[in-house]
Amino acid sequence: MNGLSEKIYLELPVPTEEDSVSAQERILRALPGKYSPVKLELAVLRKLEPLCREADWKITLSLAWDGEQFRGVELEPGDTSARHYGIALDLGSTTVVGELLDCSSGQVLRRESAYSRQIAYGDDILTRIFYCKDHPEHLEELRLATVDTINDVIRRLAEAAGVSALSIPSAVLAGNTTMVHFLLGLDPFCVFSSPYAVVSDNPGFFPARDLGIQLGGYLYIYPCKANYLGGDIISGVVASDMTDRQEISVFLDIGTNGELVVGNQDFLLCGAGAAGPALEGGVVKTGMRAVDGAVCAVHLEDGEFFLETIGHKEPIGICGSGIVDMLSVLFLNGWMDFRGKLVEGASPKISRREGELCVSYAPGLYFYQSDIDEFIKTKAAAGTMVAYMLDISGIPMEEVDRFFVAGAFGTHINKESAVNIGLYPDMERDQIISLGNASLAGARRLLLDRSILDRIPRILDLMQYVQFGAVENFLELMRAASVFPHMDLTRYPTVAKKLAERRKGSVS
Amino acid sequence: MNGLSEKIYLELPVPTEEDSVSAQERILRALPGKYSPVKLELAVLRKLEPLCREADWKITLSLAWDGEQFRGVELEPGDTSARHYGIALDLGSTTVVGELLDCSSGQVLRRESAYSRQIAYGDDILTRIFYCKDHPEHLEELRLATVDTINDVIRRLAEAAGVSALSIPSAVLAGNTTMVHFLLGLDPFCVFSSPYAVVSDNPGFFPARDLGIQLGGYLYIYPCKANYLGGDIISGVVASDMTDRQEISVFLDIGTNGELVVGNQDFLLCGAGAAGPALEGGVVKTGMRAVDGAVCAVHLEDGEFFLETIGHKEPIGICGSGIVDMLSVLFLNGWMDFRGKLVEGASPKISRREGELCVSYAPGLYFYQSDIDEFIKTKAAAGTMVAYMLDISGIPMEEVDRFFVAGAFGTHINKESAVNIGLYPDMERDQIISLGNASLAGARRLLLDRSILDRIPRILDLMQYVQFGAVENFLELMRAASVFPHMDLTRYPTVAKKLAERRKGSVS
């Protein structure tokens, strides 16, 4: 391990009148030269006496990297080097997720998450930004809400491991540009307003206490590339290792916004756009979060739905992965045409309610035409971004070696269904890789390997930001991606094959 | 100037959608490369917006050296680079003295001093140390008393210059080992107890706010060499430039303790010993501090005293420089013999009071035999230290090129008188150099020239600490130095000549 922190057990010579060098220097001399120059923090200087004497000069020093040098941030009696923990944090606009790592083994010991206390100031991030505009005291409220949520997660992680958070030397945090501005107490209005020059793009390392974060050592904050391309994406790209390979990768993070990175070790094209909250179940009338009773998988056989629900409860709504399955089965079974229109008469389950067509998928639960229309926008935006990126880089889809999907969404949805409806490209299924919370994964990686700090500037340099709205044929590409799976069916050979088989089946 | 801080005026390009780099990066890119890598502090990040915009991106950034890199610690609108201040501090056990410097010109704009609030916990430093022993809450009281006194001095300096202390990027402080321990909140019991291994010998740079000091940027604390050889002496040695020269210098600081450094660019012998508070007027019965009404100079002509007092007031006591003059005239006029005994009958002014001889030097004011006895200890200690050092290094006194006297004491006493009584060696008078507050002078030097940071480790390395109490012939040397001017009168040719002239005069 070559992580951001180290815990080093030292057996120091007991001072005598002949060897009366200071406790500070006694420790510094005993440290392996590779850590030099180490600076002992004030908190450690204050602990030296009587701790060293009482521990018979057998002590463990925690070192934290501050971006320029190692700092001695904690001192414990005896050998506690095996109890070496670190914290990785994903600062989302809805949820803060943290992991406690055993920095010796690299093992994740515990994961905790908390809804952001920012939500009290608005469900969506723009409301929060406008709340702060020209009101420094409101900005301070948002900052404290952010810090409180992080401290809550850290406290629970530390409690779970039975350690004091103040003894944890290093933490890494990744979040989007707005969230990092809130955390630092910087007005994020610039993130969403012309000329889109943010206040801070690369905050770096801070003593955690300076930010109000209850952690003993240093916190590193992933830099952003641009206003819409935050540290969460840089962290995700690090987690994907796509910049270490010659083969082309596509990295897609779909949430409220969609962020896309295409490239390899030599180039990185990046873009972002509003993807809409369709995949979070927000705009679907019977949509819901992935909690107990949510339909998470849908099968359709002989005209009947077979549903899986979270917690095996009675269905009370449908979540993201269920929606993708639903669209896939509706489309493959001809209940929905390639334009995404429900086919009246294709099944007795299709009826008209509230002035529009809908499918009854469970007692009292309906999936509406308007739900599909909303969803198409997300799918088209994601598909268009990918197509456009490949287009301008002159790379055919066949040359894409890996398709990374970041976010909780990617973790749960069925790959086959996502390909069927054209959300994912039609490639070998094992080339489609779900990274889960990639932002958190990149934070974890850096915590355990500080050499990534040298790679980050290169990643930022490689990144070319593409403004999607600004490109000429964007709307044309969007239209082509607004059908199931795509206007150009040759791009979806496995789906074309399934459709042909279905037609044969219905003919036979 | 190549000081610890810089103020740099920048005219930055106004952000546009084509040039939308962050405000943070916009500043870093505009800074001259020689400062790289610069880290902008959180306080500066928080000021960027709206300050930069409102100042039309014409701003002044203050940089402070933190020991490893420059940090952006303050941001101001417009060009304020000419208003570039720094603070030098001497943290004495009785008094804290501070200077406000114009870092562009190097000029001292103002000096302020304050009695240490530590005095409330004991006049002498040992009382304060025992008060803190095993009582962390008492140590915290002493720490706060120290910080409060420093803040008081800084506040007055800043007010005098009409600046906010928070806009001052750098300060340098020198103090003895105990005082620095108090400032950092470290138990100084170790300074005075075996094995004399102190807690921290080289605290280095701190964000001033971490120490509770109300200053915007970084504070550097001079390192100590050993328990009795503090940062005030290292700073004084820096101020003397003695380590830049091939010729031998002697550096003597006489206060409550006496500290001595002998050497040149190749070696430094150091020692310290209790000199006694004789020179501060403490043990002299009519002694007093150098304030209004204190006798500061004494002449004796035709059996009559001619006194100078501070503020030209009626004499109410005698201060350090007056005492040295007094001893000189008593000795040269034969009112006191070479053993320091008052000669009964030498003058009608010599009489017996309270069971001992004394001299009446002003109406109601007497200088006693016991006063002289106390003083001899100080003089003998200082003289013995110098003699011993030269002795073990094999350097004859004639090879000593400069005799530096540090401390307020040296500033005011009459060189001739100090030679007459053997406190100073009998050398060319212009080779005897009073440095004044050398601790403060070294702080000032470093503030204006950070290359001294590279010299300090070399000075510490060169320094060889000599324990005076431990040497065999110390008492013998002490006895030889316990007469006026010295047992070996050949060491004091000019004094011998004066004595001879006096004898001739009295014979004639």
Short mmCIF file of N, CA and C in Angstrom, two decimals, chain A residues 68-195:
data_model
loop_
_atom_site.label_atom_id
_atom_site.label_comp_id
_atom_site.label_asym_id
_atom_site.label_seq_id
_atom_site.Cartn_x
_atom_site.Cartn_y
_atom_site.Cartn_z
N GLU A 68 1.90 18.15 -0.29
CA GLU A 68 3.31 18.51 -0.46
C GLU A 68 4.23 17.65 0.39
N GLN A 69 3.72 17.22 1.55
CA GLN A 69 4.56 16.46 2.48
C GLN A 69 3.67 15.66 3.41
N PHE A 70 4.31 14.76 4.15
CA PHE A 70 3.57 14.03 5.18
C PHE A 70 3.53 14.86 6.45
N ARG A 71 2.41 14.77 7.12
CA ARG A 71 2.24 15.46 8.40
C ARG A 71 1.90 14.43 9.47
N GLY A 72 2.55 14.56 10.61
CA GLY A 72 2.20 13.71 11.75
C GLY A 72 0.93 14.26 12.35
N VAL A 73 -0.17 13.52 12.25
CA VAL A 73 -1.47 14.05 12.67
C VAL A 73 -2.04 13.36 13.90
N GLU A 74 -1.46 12.23 14.29
CA GLU A 74 -2.00 11.54 15.46
C GLU A 74 -0.91 10.70 16.08
N LEU A 75 -0.99 10.58 17.39
CA LEU A 75 0.01 9.83 18.14
C LEU A 75 -0.74 8.94 19.12
N GLU A 76 -0.37 7.67 19.14
CA GLU A 76 -1.03 6.74 20.06
C GLU A 76 0.03 5.91 20.79
N PRO A 77 -0.27 5.54 22.03
CA PRO A 77 0.69 4.70 22.77
C PRO A 77 0.67 3.27 22.22
N GLY A 78 1.83 2.63 22.24
CA GLY A 78 1.91 1.24 21.81
C GLY A 78 1.81 1.09 20.30
N ASP A 79 1.63 -0.14 19.88
CA ASP A 79 1.58 -0.44 18.45
C ASP A 79 0.14 -0.54 17.98
N THR A 80 -0.34 0.52 17.34
CA THR A 80 -1.71 0.50 16.83
C THR A 80 -1.69 0.54 15.30
N SER A 81 -0.53 0.18 14.73
CA SER A 81 -0.39 0.32 13.28
C SER A 81 -1.36 -0.57 12.50
N ALA A 82 -1.84 -1.63 13.13
CA ALA A 82 -2.80 -2.50 12.43
C ALA A 82 -4.18 -1.86 12.36
N ARG A 83 -4.44 -0.93 13.25
CA ARG A 83 -5.74 -0.24 13.23
C ARG A 83 -5.60 1.04 12.41
N HIS A 84 -5.52 0.87 11.13
CA HIS A 84 -5.24 1.98 10.22
C HIS A 84 -6.42 2.15 9.26
N TYR A 85 -7.21 3.18 9.52
CA TYR A 85 -8.44 3.36 8.76
C TYR A 85 -8.42 4.62 7.91
N GLY A 86 -9.24 4.63 6.90
CA GLY A 86 -9.41 5.80 6.07
C GLY A 86 -10.86 5.89 5.64
N ILE A 87 -11.25 7.05 5.16
CA ILE A 87 -12.64 7.26 4.78
C ILE A 87 -12.74 7.80 3.36
N ALA A 88 -13.60 7.15 2.57
CA ALA A 88 -13.92 7.62 1.22
C ALA A 88 -15.34 8.16 1.25
N LEU A 89 -15.56 9.29 0.58
CA LEU A 89 -16.86 9.94 0.63
C LEU A 89 -17.33 10.33 -0.77
N ASP A 90 -18.61 10.04 -1.03
CA ASP A 90 -19.24 10.54 -2.25
C ASP A 90 -20.27 11.56 -1.82
N LEU A 91 -20.03 12.81 -2.18
CA LEU A 91 -20.91 13.91 -1.76
C LEU A 91 -21.93 14.15 -2.86
N GLY A 92 -23.04 13.43 -2.78
CA GLY A 92 -24.09 13.59 -3.78
C GLY A 92 -25.05 14.69 -3.38
N SER A 93 -25.87 15.12 -4.34
CA SER A 93 -26.81 16.20 -4.01
C SER A 93 -27.99 15.68 -3.22
N THR A 94 -28.25 14.38 -3.32
CA THR A 94 -29.34 13.78 -2.56
C THR A 94 -28.81 13.01 -1.36
N THR A 95 -27.71 12.28 -1.59
CA THR A 95 -27.21 11.36 -0.58
C THR A 95 -25.70 11.55 -0.41
N VAL A 96 -25.24 11.44 0.81
CA VAL A 96 -23.81 11.36 1.08
C VAL A 96 -23.50 9.92 1.46
N VAL A 97 -22.59 9.31 0.72
CA VAL A 97 -22.23 7.92 1.00
C VAL A 97 -20.78 7.89 1.45
N GLY A 98 -20.52 7.14 2.50
CA GLY A 98 -19.16 7.03 3.00
C GLY A 98 -18.76 5.59 3.21
N GLU A 99 -17.48 5.34 3.06
CA GLU A 99 -16.95 4.00 3.32
C GLU A 99 -15.79 4.10 4.30
N LEU A 100 -15.76 3.18 5.23
CA LEU A 100 -14.61 3.06 6.12
C LEU A 100 -13.72 1.96 5.57
N LEU A 101 -12.46 2.30 5.32
CA LEU A 101 -11.54 1.32 4.75
C LEU A 101 -10.49 0.91 5.75
N ASP A 102 -10.12 -0.33 5.69
CA ASP A 102 -8.92 -0.80 6.37
C ASP A 102 -7.77 -0.52 5.41
N CYS A 103 -6.95 0.46 5.76
CA CYS A 103 -5.93 0.91 4.81
C CYS A 103 -4.76 -0.08 4.70
N SER A 104 -4.69 -1.04 5.60
CA SER A 104 -3.65 -2.06 5.48
C SER A 104 -4.04 -3.10 4.44
N SER A 105 -5.30 -3.53 4.49
CA SER A 105 -5.74 -4.58 3.57
C SER A 105 -6.45 -4.01 2.35
N GLY A 106 -6.89 -2.76 2.44
CA GLY A 106 -7.67 -2.17 1.36
C GLY A 106 -9.14 -2.56 1.40
N GLN A 107 -9.49 -3.33 2.42
CA GLN A 107 -10.87 -3.84 2.54
C GLN A 107 -11.85 -2.74 2.97
N VAL A 108 -13.05 -2.79 2.37
CA VAL A 108 -14.11 -1.89 2.82
C VAL A 108 -14.77 -2.53 4.04
N LEU A 109 -14.67 -1.87 5.17
CA LEU A 109 -15.21 -2.44 6.41
C LEU A 109 -16.67 -2.10 6.58
N ARG A 110 -17.06 -0.97 6.05
CA ARG A 110 -18.43 -0.54 6.32
C ARG A 110 -18.83 0.56 5.35
N ARG A 111 -20.08 0.59 4.97
CA ARG A 111 -20.60 1.68 4.16
C ARG A 111 -21.79 2.28 4.88
N GLU A 112 -21.86 3.58 4.90
CA GLU A 112 -22.99 4.28 5.51
C GLU A 112 -23.43 5.39 4.57
N SER A 113 -24.72 5.69 4.58
CA SER A 113 -25.16 6.82 3.77
C SER A 113 -26.20 7.62 4.54
N ALA A 114 -26.38 8.85 4.13
CA ALA A 114 -27.36 9.72 4.78
C ALA A 114 -27.93 10.66 3.72
N TYR A 115 -29.22 10.94 3.83
CA TYR A 115 -29.81 11.94 2.95
C TYR A 115 -29.19 13.28 3.28
N SER A 116 -28.89 14.05 2.26
CA SER A 116 -28.27 15.34 2.47
C SER A 116 -29.22 16.27 3.23
N ARG A 117 -28.68 16.93 4.24
CA ARG A 117 -29.49 17.91 4.97
C ARG A 117 -29.74 19.15 4.14
N GLN A 118 -29.09 19.22 2.99
CA GLN A 118 -29.37 20.31 2.04
C GLN A 118 -30.79 20.22 1.52
N ILE A 119 -31.36 19.00 1.55
CA ILE A 119 -32.70 18.80 0.95
C ILE A 119 -33.72 19.72 1.62
N ALA A 120 -33.48 20.07 2.89
CA ALA A 120 -34.38 20.99 3.58
C ALA A 120 -34.45 22.33 2.87
N TYR A 121 -33.44 22.63 2.03
CA TYR A 121 -33.41 23.91 1.32
C TYR A 121 -33.84 23.78 -0.14
N GLY A 122 -34.35 22.61 -0.49
CA GLY A 122 -34.81 22.42 -1.86
C GLY A 122 -34.44 21.03 -2.36
N ASP A 123 -35.42 20.37 -3.01
CA ASP A 123 -35.16 19.03 -3.53
C ASP A 123 -34.13 19.08 -4.64
N ASP A 124 -34.27 20.08 -5.50
CA ASP A 124 -33.31 20.14 -6.60
C ASP A 124 -32.27 21.20 -6.28
N ILE A 125 -31.13 21.01 -6.89
CA ILE A 125 -29.94 21.77 -6.54
C ILE A 125 -30.07 23.25 -6.94
N LEU A 126 -30.86 23.52 -7.99
CA LEU A 126 -31.01 24.91 -8.44
C LEU A 126 -31.74 25.75 -7.39
N THR A 127 -32.73 25.14 -6.74
CA THR A 127 -33.45 25.86 -5.68
C THR A 127 -32.48 26.27 -4.59
N ARG A 128 -31.56 25.35 -4.26
CA ARG A 128 -30.59 25.64 -3.20
C ARG A 128 -29.64 26.75 -3.63
N ILE A 129 -29.25 26.71 -4.89
CA ILE A 129 -28.33 27.73 -5.40
C ILE A 129 -28.99 29.11 -5.35
N PHE A 130 -30.25 29.18 -5.77
CA PHE A 130 -30.93 30.48 -5.76
C PHE A 130 -31.18 30.97 -4.33
N TYR A 131 -31.34 30.01 -3.42
CA TYR A 131 -31.52 30.38 -2.01
C TYR A 131 -30.28 31.13 -1.49
N CYS A 132 -29.11 30.74 -2.01
CA CYS A 132 -27.85 31.32 -1.51
C CYS A 132 -27.45 32.60 -2.22
N LYS A 133 -27.94 32.76 -3.42
CA LYS A 133 -27.49 33.90 -4.24
C LYS A 133 -27.65 35.22 -3.49
N ASP A 134 -26.55 35.97 -3.39
CA ASP A 134 -26.53 37.27 -2.72
C ASP A 134 -26.92 37.20 -1.25
N HIS A 135 -26.90 35.99 -0.68
CA HIS A 135 -27.18 35.85 0.75
C HIS A 135 -26.09 34.99 1.40
N PRO A 136 -24.99 35.62 1.77
CA PRO A 136 -23.89 34.85 2.37
C PRO A 136 -24.34 34.04 3.59
N GLU A 137 -25.33 34.55 4.32
CA GLU A 137 -25.76 33.84 5.52
C GLU A 137 -26.53 32.57 5.13
N HIS A 138 -27.19 32.61 3.97
CA HIS A 138 -27.86 31.39 3.48
C HIS A 138 -26.81 30.38 3.00
N LEU A 139 -25.79 30.89 2.35
CA LEU A 139 -24.70 30.02 1.89
C LEU A 139 -24.08 29.29 3.08
N GLU A 140 -23.94 30.03 4.18
CA GLU A 140 -23.38 29.43 5.39
C GLU A 140 -24.32 28.32 5.92
N GLU A 141 -25.63 28.53 5.80
CA GLU A 141 -26.57 27.47 6.20
C GLU A 141 -26.36 26.22 5.36
N LEU A 142 -26.21 26.42 4.06
CA LEU A 142 -26.01 25.28 3.15
C LEU A 142 -24.69 24.58 3.45
N ARG A 143 -23.67 25.39 3.73
CA ARG A 143 -22.37 24.81 4.06
C ARG A 143 -22.49 23.93 5.30
N LEU A 144 -23.15 24.48 6.31
CA LEU A 144 -23.29 23.71 7.55
C LEU A 144 -24.12 22.45 7.34
N ALA A 145 -25.16 22.55 6.50
CA ALA A 145 -26.00 21.37 6.21
C ALA A 145 -25.14 20.29 5.55
N THR A 146 -24.25 20.73 4.66
CA THR A 146 -23.36 19.79 3.96
C THR A 146 -22.40 19.13 4.94
N VAL A 147 -21.76 19.98 5.75
CA VAL A 147 -20.77 19.48 6.72
C VAL A 147 -21.44 18.55 7.73
N ASP A 148 -22.64 18.94 8.19
CA ASP A 148 -23.34 18.12 9.18
C ASP A 148 -23.64 16.72 8.62
N THR A 149 -24.06 16.69 7.37
CA THR A 149 -24.38 15.39 6.77
C THR A 149 -23.12 14.53 6.68
N ILE A 150 -22.03 15.14 6.25
CA ILE A 150 -20.76 14.40 6.16
C ILE A 150 -20.33 13.91 7.54
N ASN A 151 -20.43 14.79 8.53
CA ASN A 151 -20.03 14.40 9.89
C ASN A 151 -20.90 13.26 10.42
N ASP A 152 -22.17 13.29 10.04
CA ASP A 152 -23.08 12.23 10.45
C ASP A 152 -22.61 10.89 9.89
N VAL A 153 -22.27 10.88 8.62
CA VAL A 153 -21.79 9.64 7.97
C VAL A 153 -20.47 9.19 8.61
N ILE A 154 -19.56 10.14 8.81
CA ILE A 154 -18.26 9.79 9.39
C ILE A 154 -18.44 9.23 10.81
N ARG A 155 -19.30 9.87 11.58
CA ARG A 155 -19.53 9.44 12.96
C ARG A 155 -20.04 7.99 12.99
N ARG A 156 -20.99 7.70 12.08
CA ARG A 156 -21.55 6.34 12.06
C ARG A 156 -20.50 5.33 11.61
N LEU A 157 -19.66 5.71 10.66
CA LEU A 157 -18.59 4.80 10.20
C LEU A 157 -17.60 4.53 11.34
N ALA A 158 -17.23 5.60 12.04
CA ALA A 158 -16.24 5.44 13.11
C ALA A 158 -16.81 4.61 14.25
N GLU A 159 -18.08 4.88 14.58
CA GLU A 159 -18.72 4.12 15.65
C GLU A 159 -18.77 2.64 15.31
N ALA A 160 -19.08 2.37 14.05
CA ALA A 160 -19.19 0.97 13.63
C ALA A 160 -17.87 0.24 13.81
N ALA A 161 -16.76 0.97 13.61
CA ALA A 161 -15.45 0.34 13.73
C ALA A 161 -14.90 0.48 15.14
N GLY A 162 -15.64 1.20 15.98
CA GLY A 162 -15.16 1.39 17.35
C GLY A 162 -13.90 2.24 17.43
N VAL A 163 -13.76 3.20 16.51
CA VAL A 163 -12.59 4.08 16.55
C VAL A 163 -13.06 5.52 16.69
N SER A 164 -12.16 6.38 17.13
CA SER A 164 -12.46 7.79 17.16
C SER A 164 -12.18 8.36 15.78
N ALA A 165 -13.14 9.13 15.28
CA ALA A 165 -12.94 9.73 13.95
C ALA A 165 -11.70 10.63 13.95
N LEU A 166 -11.38 11.16 15.12
CA LEU A 166 -10.23 12.06 15.19
C LEU A 166 -8.91 11.31 15.02
N SER A 167 -8.96 9.98 15.09
CA SER A 167 -7.73 9.21 14.90
C SER A 167 -7.58 8.74 13.45
N ILE A 168 -8.51 9.12 12.60
CA ILE A 168 -8.43 8.72 11.19
C ILE A 168 -7.64 9.78 10.42
N PRO A 169 -6.50 9.40 9.84
CA PRO A 169 -5.61 10.42 9.28
C PRO A 169 -6.04 11.03 7.95
N SER A 170 -6.68 10.25 7.10
CA SER A 170 -6.98 10.77 5.75
C SER A 170 -8.37 10.39 5.28
N ALA A 171 -8.92 11.28 4.46
CA ALA A 171 -10.20 11.02 3.81
C ALA A 171 -10.14 11.62 2.42
N VAL A 172 -10.90 11.01 1.52
CA VAL A 172 -11.00 11.54 0.15
C VAL A 172 -12.47 11.72 -0.16
N LEU A 173 -12.79 12.86 -0.76
CA LEU A 173 -14.18 13.16 -1.08
C LEU A 173 -14.30 13.51 -2.55
N ALA A 174 -15.35 12.98 -3.18
CA ALA A 174 -15.66 13.35 -4.56
C ALA A 174 -17.10 13.82 -4.62
N GLY A 175 -17.33 14.86 -5.36
CA GLY A 175 -18.68 15.38 -5.50
C GLY A 175 -18.75 16.28 -6.71
N ASN A 176 -19.95 16.63 -7.13
CA ASN A 176 -20.02 17.51 -8.28
C ASN A 176 -19.62 18.93 -7.89
N THR A 177 -19.45 19.76 -8.89
CA THR A 177 -18.88 21.09 -8.68
C THR A 177 -19.71 21.92 -7.70
N THR A 178 -21.03 21.85 -7.84
CA THR A 178 -21.89 22.62 -6.95
C THR A 178 -21.74 22.15 -5.51
N MET A 179 -21.76 20.85 -5.32
CA MET A 179 -21.69 20.31 -3.96
C MET A 179 -20.36 20.68 -3.29
N VAL A 180 -19.29 20.66 -4.06
CA VAL A 180 -17.98 21.02 -3.50
C VAL A 180 -17.96 22.51 -3.14
N HIS A 181 -18.61 23.32 -3.97
CA HIS A 181 -18.71 24.75 -3.63
C HIS A 181 -19.47 24.93 -2.31
N PHE A 182 -20.55 24.21 -2.16
CA PHE A 182 -21.31 24.31 -0.90
C PHE A 182 -20.44 23.88 0.28
N LEU A 183 -19.72 22.80 0.11
CA LEU A 183 -18.88 22.28 1.20
C LEU A 183 -17.83 23.30 1.63
N LEU A 184 -17.27 24.00 0.65
CA LEU A 184 -16.20 24.97 0.96
C LEU A 184 -16.76 26.33 1.36
N GLY A 185 -18.07 26.49 1.24
CA GLY A 185 -18.65 27.79 1.55
C GLY A 185 -18.45 28.79 0.42
N LEU A 186 -18.43 28.28 -0.81
CA LEU A 186 -18.26 29.14 -1.99
C LEU A 186 -19.60 29.23 -2.72
N ASP A 187 -19.94 30.42 -3.17
CA ASP A 187 -21.21 30.62 -3.86
C ASP A 187 -21.21 29.86 -5.19
N PRO A 188 -22.12 28.87 -5.34
CA PRO A 188 -22.11 28.06 -6.57
C PRO A 188 -22.94 28.65 -7.70
N PHE A 189 -23.36 29.90 -7.58
CA PHE A 189 -24.19 30.48 -8.64
C PHE A 189 -23.45 30.42 -9.99
N CYS A 190 -22.13 30.61 -9.91
CA CYS A 190 -21.28 30.59 -11.10
C CYS A 190 -21.36 29.28 -11.87
N VAL A 191 -21.72 28.20 -11.19
CA VAL A 191 -21.75 26.88 -11.85
C VAL A 191 -22.82 26.85 -12.93
N PHE A 192 -23.90 27.60 -12.70
CA PHE A 192 -25.04 27.53 -13.60
C PHE A 192 -25.28 28.80 -14.40
N SER A 193 -24.36 29.77 -14.26
CA SER A 193 -24.61 31.02 -14.97
C SER A 193 -23.40 31.44 -15.78
N SER A 194 -23.66 32.03 -16.93
CA SER A 194 -22.59 32.49 -17.83
C SER A 194 -21.68 33.45 -17.09
N PRO A 195 -20.37 33.40 -17.27
CA PRO A 195 -19.62 32.59 -18.25
C PRO A 195 -19.19 31.21 -17.73
#
